[in-house]
Short mmCIF file of C-alpha atoms and ligand atoms in Angstrom, two decimals:
data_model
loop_
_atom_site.label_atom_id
_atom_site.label_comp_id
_atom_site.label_asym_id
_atom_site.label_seq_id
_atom_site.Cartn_x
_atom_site.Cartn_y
_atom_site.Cartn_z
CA UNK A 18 -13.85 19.49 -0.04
CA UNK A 19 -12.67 16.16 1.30
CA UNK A 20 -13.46 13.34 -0.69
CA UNK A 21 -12.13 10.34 -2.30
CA UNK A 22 -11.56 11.97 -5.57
CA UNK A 23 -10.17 14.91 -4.47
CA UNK A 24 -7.59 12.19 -2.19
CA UNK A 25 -6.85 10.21 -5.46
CA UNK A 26 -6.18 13.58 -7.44
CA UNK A 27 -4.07 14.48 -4.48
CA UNK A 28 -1.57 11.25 -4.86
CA UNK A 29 -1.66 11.42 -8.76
CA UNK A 30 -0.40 14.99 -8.94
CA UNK A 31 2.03 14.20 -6.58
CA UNK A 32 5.37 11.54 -7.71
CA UNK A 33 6.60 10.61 -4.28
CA UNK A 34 2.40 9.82 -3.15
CA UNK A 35 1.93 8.44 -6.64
CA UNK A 36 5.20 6.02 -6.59
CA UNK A 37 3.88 4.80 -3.47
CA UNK A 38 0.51 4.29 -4.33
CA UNK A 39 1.36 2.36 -7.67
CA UNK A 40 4.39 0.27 -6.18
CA UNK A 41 1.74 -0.70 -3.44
CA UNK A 42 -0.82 -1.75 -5.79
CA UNK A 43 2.28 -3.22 -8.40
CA UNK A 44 3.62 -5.53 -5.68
CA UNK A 45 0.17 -6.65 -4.67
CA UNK A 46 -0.92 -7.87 -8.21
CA UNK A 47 2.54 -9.51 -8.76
CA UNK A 48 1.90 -11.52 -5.60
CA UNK A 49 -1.30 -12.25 -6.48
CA UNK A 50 0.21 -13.16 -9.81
CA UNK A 51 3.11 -15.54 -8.45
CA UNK A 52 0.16 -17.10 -6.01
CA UNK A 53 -1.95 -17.81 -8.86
CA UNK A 54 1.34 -19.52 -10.41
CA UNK A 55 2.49 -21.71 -8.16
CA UNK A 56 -1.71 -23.25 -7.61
CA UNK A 57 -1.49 -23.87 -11.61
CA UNK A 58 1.76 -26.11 -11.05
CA UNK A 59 -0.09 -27.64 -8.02
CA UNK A 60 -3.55 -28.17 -9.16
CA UNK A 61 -4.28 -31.43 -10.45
CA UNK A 62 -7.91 -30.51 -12.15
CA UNK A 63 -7.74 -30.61 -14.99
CA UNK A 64 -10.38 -28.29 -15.70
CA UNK A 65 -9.56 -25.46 -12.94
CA UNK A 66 -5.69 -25.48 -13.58
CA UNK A 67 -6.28 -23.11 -16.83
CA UNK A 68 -8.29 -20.77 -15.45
CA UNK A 69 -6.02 -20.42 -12.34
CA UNK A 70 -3.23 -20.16 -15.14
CA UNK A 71 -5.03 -17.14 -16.50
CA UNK A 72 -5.91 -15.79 -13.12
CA UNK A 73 -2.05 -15.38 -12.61
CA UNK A 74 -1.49 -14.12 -15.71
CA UNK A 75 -4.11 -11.49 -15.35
CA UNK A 76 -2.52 -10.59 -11.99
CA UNK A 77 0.57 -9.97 -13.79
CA UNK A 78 -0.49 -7.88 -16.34
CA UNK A 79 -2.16 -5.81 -13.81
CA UNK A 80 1.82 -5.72 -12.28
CA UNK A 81 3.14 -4.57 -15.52
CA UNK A 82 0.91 -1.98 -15.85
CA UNK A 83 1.45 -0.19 -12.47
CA UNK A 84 4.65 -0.72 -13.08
CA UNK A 85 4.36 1.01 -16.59
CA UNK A 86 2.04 3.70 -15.16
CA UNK A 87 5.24 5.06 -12.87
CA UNK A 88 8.11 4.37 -15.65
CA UNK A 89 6.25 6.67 -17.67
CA UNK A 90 6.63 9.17 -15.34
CA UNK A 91 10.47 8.66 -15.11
CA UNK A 92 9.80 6.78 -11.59
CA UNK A 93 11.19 2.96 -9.62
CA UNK A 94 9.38 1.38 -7.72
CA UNK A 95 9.63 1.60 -3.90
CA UNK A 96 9.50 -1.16 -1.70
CA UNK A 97 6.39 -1.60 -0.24
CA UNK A 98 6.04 -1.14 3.79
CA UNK A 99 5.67 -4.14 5.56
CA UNK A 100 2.78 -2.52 7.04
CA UNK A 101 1.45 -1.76 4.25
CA UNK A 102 1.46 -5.41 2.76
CA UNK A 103 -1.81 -6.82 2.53
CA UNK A 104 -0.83 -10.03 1.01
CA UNK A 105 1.67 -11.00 3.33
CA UNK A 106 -0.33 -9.75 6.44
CA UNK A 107 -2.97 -11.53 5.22
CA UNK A 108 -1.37 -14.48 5.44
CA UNK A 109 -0.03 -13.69 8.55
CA UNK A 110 -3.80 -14.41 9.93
CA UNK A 111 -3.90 -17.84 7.92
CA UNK A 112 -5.83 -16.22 5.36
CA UNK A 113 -5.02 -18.81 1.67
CA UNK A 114 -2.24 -20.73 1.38
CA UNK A 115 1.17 -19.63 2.82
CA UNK A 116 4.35 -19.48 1.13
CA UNK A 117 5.59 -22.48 2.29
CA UNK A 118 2.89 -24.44 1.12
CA UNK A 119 2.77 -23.08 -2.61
CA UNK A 120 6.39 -23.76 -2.65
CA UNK A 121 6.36 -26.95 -1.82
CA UNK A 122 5.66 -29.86 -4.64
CA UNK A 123 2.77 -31.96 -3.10
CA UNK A 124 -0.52 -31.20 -5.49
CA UNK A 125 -3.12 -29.66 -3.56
CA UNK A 126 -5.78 -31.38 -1.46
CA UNK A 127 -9.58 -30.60 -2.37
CA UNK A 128 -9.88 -28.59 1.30
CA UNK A 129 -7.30 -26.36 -0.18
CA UNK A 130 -8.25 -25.63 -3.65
CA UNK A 131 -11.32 -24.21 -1.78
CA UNK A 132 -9.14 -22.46 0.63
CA UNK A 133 -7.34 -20.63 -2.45
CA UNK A 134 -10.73 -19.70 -3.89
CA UNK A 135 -12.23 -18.85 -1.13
CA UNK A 136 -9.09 -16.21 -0.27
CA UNK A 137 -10.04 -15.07 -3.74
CA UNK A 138 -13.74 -14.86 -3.05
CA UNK A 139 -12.86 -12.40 -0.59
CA UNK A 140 -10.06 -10.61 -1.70
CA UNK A 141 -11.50 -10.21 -5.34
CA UNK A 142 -14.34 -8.89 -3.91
CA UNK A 143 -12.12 -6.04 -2.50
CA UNK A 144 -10.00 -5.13 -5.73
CA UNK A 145 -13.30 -5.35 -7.75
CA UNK A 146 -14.82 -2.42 -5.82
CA UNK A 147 -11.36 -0.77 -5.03
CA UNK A 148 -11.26 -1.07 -8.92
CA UNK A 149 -14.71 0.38 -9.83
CA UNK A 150 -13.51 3.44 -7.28
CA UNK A 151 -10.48 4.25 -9.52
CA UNK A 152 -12.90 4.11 -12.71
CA UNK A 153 -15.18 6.61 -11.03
CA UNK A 154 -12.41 8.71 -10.40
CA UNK A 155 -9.90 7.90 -13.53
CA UNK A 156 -11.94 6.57 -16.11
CA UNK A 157 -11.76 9.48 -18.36
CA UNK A 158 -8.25 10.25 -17.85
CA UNK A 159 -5.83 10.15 -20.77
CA UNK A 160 -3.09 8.71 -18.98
CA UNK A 161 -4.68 6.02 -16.48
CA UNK A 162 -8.17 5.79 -17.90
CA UNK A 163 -7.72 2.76 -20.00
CA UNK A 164 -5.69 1.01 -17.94
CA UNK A 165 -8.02 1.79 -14.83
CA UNK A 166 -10.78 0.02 -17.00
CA UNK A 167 -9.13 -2.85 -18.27
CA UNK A 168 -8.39 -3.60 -14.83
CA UNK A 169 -11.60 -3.09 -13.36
CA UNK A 170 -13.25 -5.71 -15.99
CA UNK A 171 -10.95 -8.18 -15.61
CA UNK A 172 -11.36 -8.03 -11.47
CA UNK A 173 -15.09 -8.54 -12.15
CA UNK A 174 -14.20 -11.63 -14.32
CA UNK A 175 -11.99 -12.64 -11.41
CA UNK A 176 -14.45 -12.25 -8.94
CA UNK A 177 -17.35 -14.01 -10.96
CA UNK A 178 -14.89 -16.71 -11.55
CA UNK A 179 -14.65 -17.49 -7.75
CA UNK A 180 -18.40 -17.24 -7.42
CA UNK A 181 -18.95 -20.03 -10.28
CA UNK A 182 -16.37 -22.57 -8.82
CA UNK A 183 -17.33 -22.29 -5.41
CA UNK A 184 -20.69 -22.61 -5.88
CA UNK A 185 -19.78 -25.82 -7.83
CA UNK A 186 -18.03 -27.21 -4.97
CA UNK A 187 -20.58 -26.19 -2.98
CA UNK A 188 -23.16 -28.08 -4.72
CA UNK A 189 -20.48 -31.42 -4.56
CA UNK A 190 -20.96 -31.32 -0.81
CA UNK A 191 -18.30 -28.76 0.69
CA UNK A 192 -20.86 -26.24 1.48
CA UNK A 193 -20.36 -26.01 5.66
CA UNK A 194 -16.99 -25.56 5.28
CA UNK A 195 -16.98 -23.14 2.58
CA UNK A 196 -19.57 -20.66 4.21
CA UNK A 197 -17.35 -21.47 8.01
CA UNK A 198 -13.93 -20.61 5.88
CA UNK A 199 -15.66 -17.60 3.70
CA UNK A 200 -16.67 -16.17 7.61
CA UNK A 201 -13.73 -16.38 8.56
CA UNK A 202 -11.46 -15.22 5.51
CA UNK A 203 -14.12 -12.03 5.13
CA UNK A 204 -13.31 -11.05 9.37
CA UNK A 205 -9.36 -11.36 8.26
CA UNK A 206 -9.94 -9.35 5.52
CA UNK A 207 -11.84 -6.78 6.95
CA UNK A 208 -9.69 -6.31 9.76
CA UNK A 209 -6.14 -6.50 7.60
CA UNK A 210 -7.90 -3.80 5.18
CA UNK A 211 -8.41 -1.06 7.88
CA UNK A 212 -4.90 -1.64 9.34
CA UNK A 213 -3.37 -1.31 5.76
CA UNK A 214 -5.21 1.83 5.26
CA UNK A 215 -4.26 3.18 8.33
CA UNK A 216 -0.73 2.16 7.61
CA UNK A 217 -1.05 4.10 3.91
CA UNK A 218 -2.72 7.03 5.00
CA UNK A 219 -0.56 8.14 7.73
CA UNK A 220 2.88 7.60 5.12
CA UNK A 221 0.45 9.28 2.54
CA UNK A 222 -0.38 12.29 5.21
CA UNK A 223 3.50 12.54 5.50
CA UNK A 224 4.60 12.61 2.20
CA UNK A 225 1.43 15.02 0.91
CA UNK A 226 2.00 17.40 4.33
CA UNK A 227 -1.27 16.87 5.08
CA UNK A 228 -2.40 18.78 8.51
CA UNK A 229 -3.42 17.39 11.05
CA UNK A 230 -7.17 17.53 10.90
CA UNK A 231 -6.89 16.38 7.60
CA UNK A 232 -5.05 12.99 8.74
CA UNK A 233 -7.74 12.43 11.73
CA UNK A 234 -10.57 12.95 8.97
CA UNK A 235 -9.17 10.17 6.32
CA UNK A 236 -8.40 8.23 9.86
CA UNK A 237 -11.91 8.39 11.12
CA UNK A 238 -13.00 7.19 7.85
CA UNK A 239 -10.49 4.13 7.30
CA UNK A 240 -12.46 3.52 11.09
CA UNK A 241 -16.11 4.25 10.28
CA UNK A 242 -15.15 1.55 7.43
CA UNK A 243 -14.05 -0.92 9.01
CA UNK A 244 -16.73 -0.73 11.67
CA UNK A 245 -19.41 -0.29 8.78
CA UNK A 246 -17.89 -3.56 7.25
CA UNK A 247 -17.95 -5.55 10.56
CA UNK A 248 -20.89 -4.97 11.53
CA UNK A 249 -22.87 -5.36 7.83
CA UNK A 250 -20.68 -5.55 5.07
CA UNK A 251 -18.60 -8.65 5.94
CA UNK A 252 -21.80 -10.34 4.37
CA UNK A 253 -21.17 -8.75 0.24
CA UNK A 254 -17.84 -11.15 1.11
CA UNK A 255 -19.21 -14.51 2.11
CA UNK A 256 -22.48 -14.71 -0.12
CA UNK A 257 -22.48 -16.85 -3.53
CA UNK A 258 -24.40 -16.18 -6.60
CA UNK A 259 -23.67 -17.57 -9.65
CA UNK A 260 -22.59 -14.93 -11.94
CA UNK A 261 -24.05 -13.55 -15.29
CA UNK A 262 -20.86 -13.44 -16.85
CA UNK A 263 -20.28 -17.49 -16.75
CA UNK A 264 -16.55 -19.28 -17.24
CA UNK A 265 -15.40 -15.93 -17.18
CA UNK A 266 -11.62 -17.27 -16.82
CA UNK A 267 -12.67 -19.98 -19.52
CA UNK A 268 -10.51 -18.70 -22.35
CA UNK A 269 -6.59 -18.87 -21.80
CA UNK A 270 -4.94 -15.01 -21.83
CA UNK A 271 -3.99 -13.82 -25.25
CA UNK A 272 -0.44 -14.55 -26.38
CA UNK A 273 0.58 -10.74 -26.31
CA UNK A 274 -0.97 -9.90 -22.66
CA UNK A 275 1.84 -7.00 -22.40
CA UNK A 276 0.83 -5.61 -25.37
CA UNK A 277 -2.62 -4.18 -24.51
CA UNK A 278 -0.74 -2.02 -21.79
CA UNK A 279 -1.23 1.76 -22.43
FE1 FE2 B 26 -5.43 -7.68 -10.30
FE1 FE2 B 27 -7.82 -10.19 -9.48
#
């Protein structure tokens, strides 16, 4: 039967699906990682510039592992298809900061702290439940099971982070604009997700042989997604609640963040 284990068993067993599938998700947490960066060197908050600090590093870490998942099975990375790049098509749309902005040297305005979390708020929200997927399906493997985890909880403390400070911000008077820019972000998102699937699935259905019925199944259900997602879930990505877990980013990363790698 078709489902999403069955898919994610599919790509594992397979190197050429499985170099793709970790380079994809390798580049995206380095980029995340370098993003995260470049707001620490920018931020002038004293207070938020460690926990984006520790953001980034977490983002790296999660890099280093993917990366670590597919050297231990003798494999490079691959560059990722431009299709296939959610970061950089999401800022494409205007979704967070661009490039040229984080490398610039002018410290960031209030507007776009908000517009980095808020990118977050969204986009967290994604790799959080993208996350919790691979735990259903990997948790108990030897080989990807702890990694999978460690991942997963640290994407929750990401995304509970961005809950906390935006509803701080919100509470300081930004909260129009924040709910106008998390509409906004969530409609990007949505949108960029279902063309990157499409864009994976059909180089997955190439490399896997996949028949064609097979490839207009997983099709129709990056679709039914993204119409399921416009329609009601855009709202999961622009609500705020503040979080059980609180200062979740409140402790700096440990001194040997590679080491914890499996
Ligand atoms: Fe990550
Ligand atoms: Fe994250």
């Amino acid at each position: 039967m078709l489902s999403t284990r069955s898919l994610f068993n599919e790509i594992y067993r397979n190197d050429q699906a499985y170099q793709l599938f970790c380079s994809i998700a390798a580049g995206g947490e380095d980029q995340g990682g370098w993003e995260n960066e470049r707001i620490t060197a920018l931020t002038r908050d004293p207070v938020l510039a460690p926990k984006v600090a520790r953001h980034g590093a977490d983002e790296r870490k999660h890099g280093r592992i993917f990366t670590r998942l597919l050297n231990k099975r003798g494999l490079p990375k691959v560059p990722v298809p431009d299709e296939a790049d959610y970061c950089m098509l999401l800022e494409r749309q205007g979704i967070g900061l661009s490039h040229e902005r984080l490398n610039s040297d002018l410290p960031l305005t209030e507007r776009e702290i908000i517009t980095y979390l808020v990118h977050s708020r969204v986009t967290e929200q994604r790799a959080a439940e993208q996350m919790r997927q691979l735990v259903k399906v990997f948790g108990d493997h030897p080989e990807l099971g702890r990694a999978m985890r460690m991942i997963s909880a640290d994407e929750d403390d990401h995304l509970a982070y961005c809950h906390e400070e935006l509803l701080r911000l919100a509470s300081e008077g930004h909260g129009p604009y924040i709910r106008h820019a998390l509409e906004t972000s969530a409609r990007g998102e949505i949108r960029t997700y279902r063309d990157v699937g499409l864009a994976v699935t059909s180089r997955m259905a190439g490399i896997l042989r996949w028949p064609r019925w097979k490839l207009a199944v997983v099709t129709l259900g990056v679709h039914a997604l993204y119409l399921y997602d416009r329609a009601f879930g855009w709202r999961r990505m622009v609500t705020l609640r503040m979080p059980e877990h609180r200062n979740a980013l409140g402790t700096p990363a440990p001194p040997h963040a590679g080491h914890e790698v499996p």
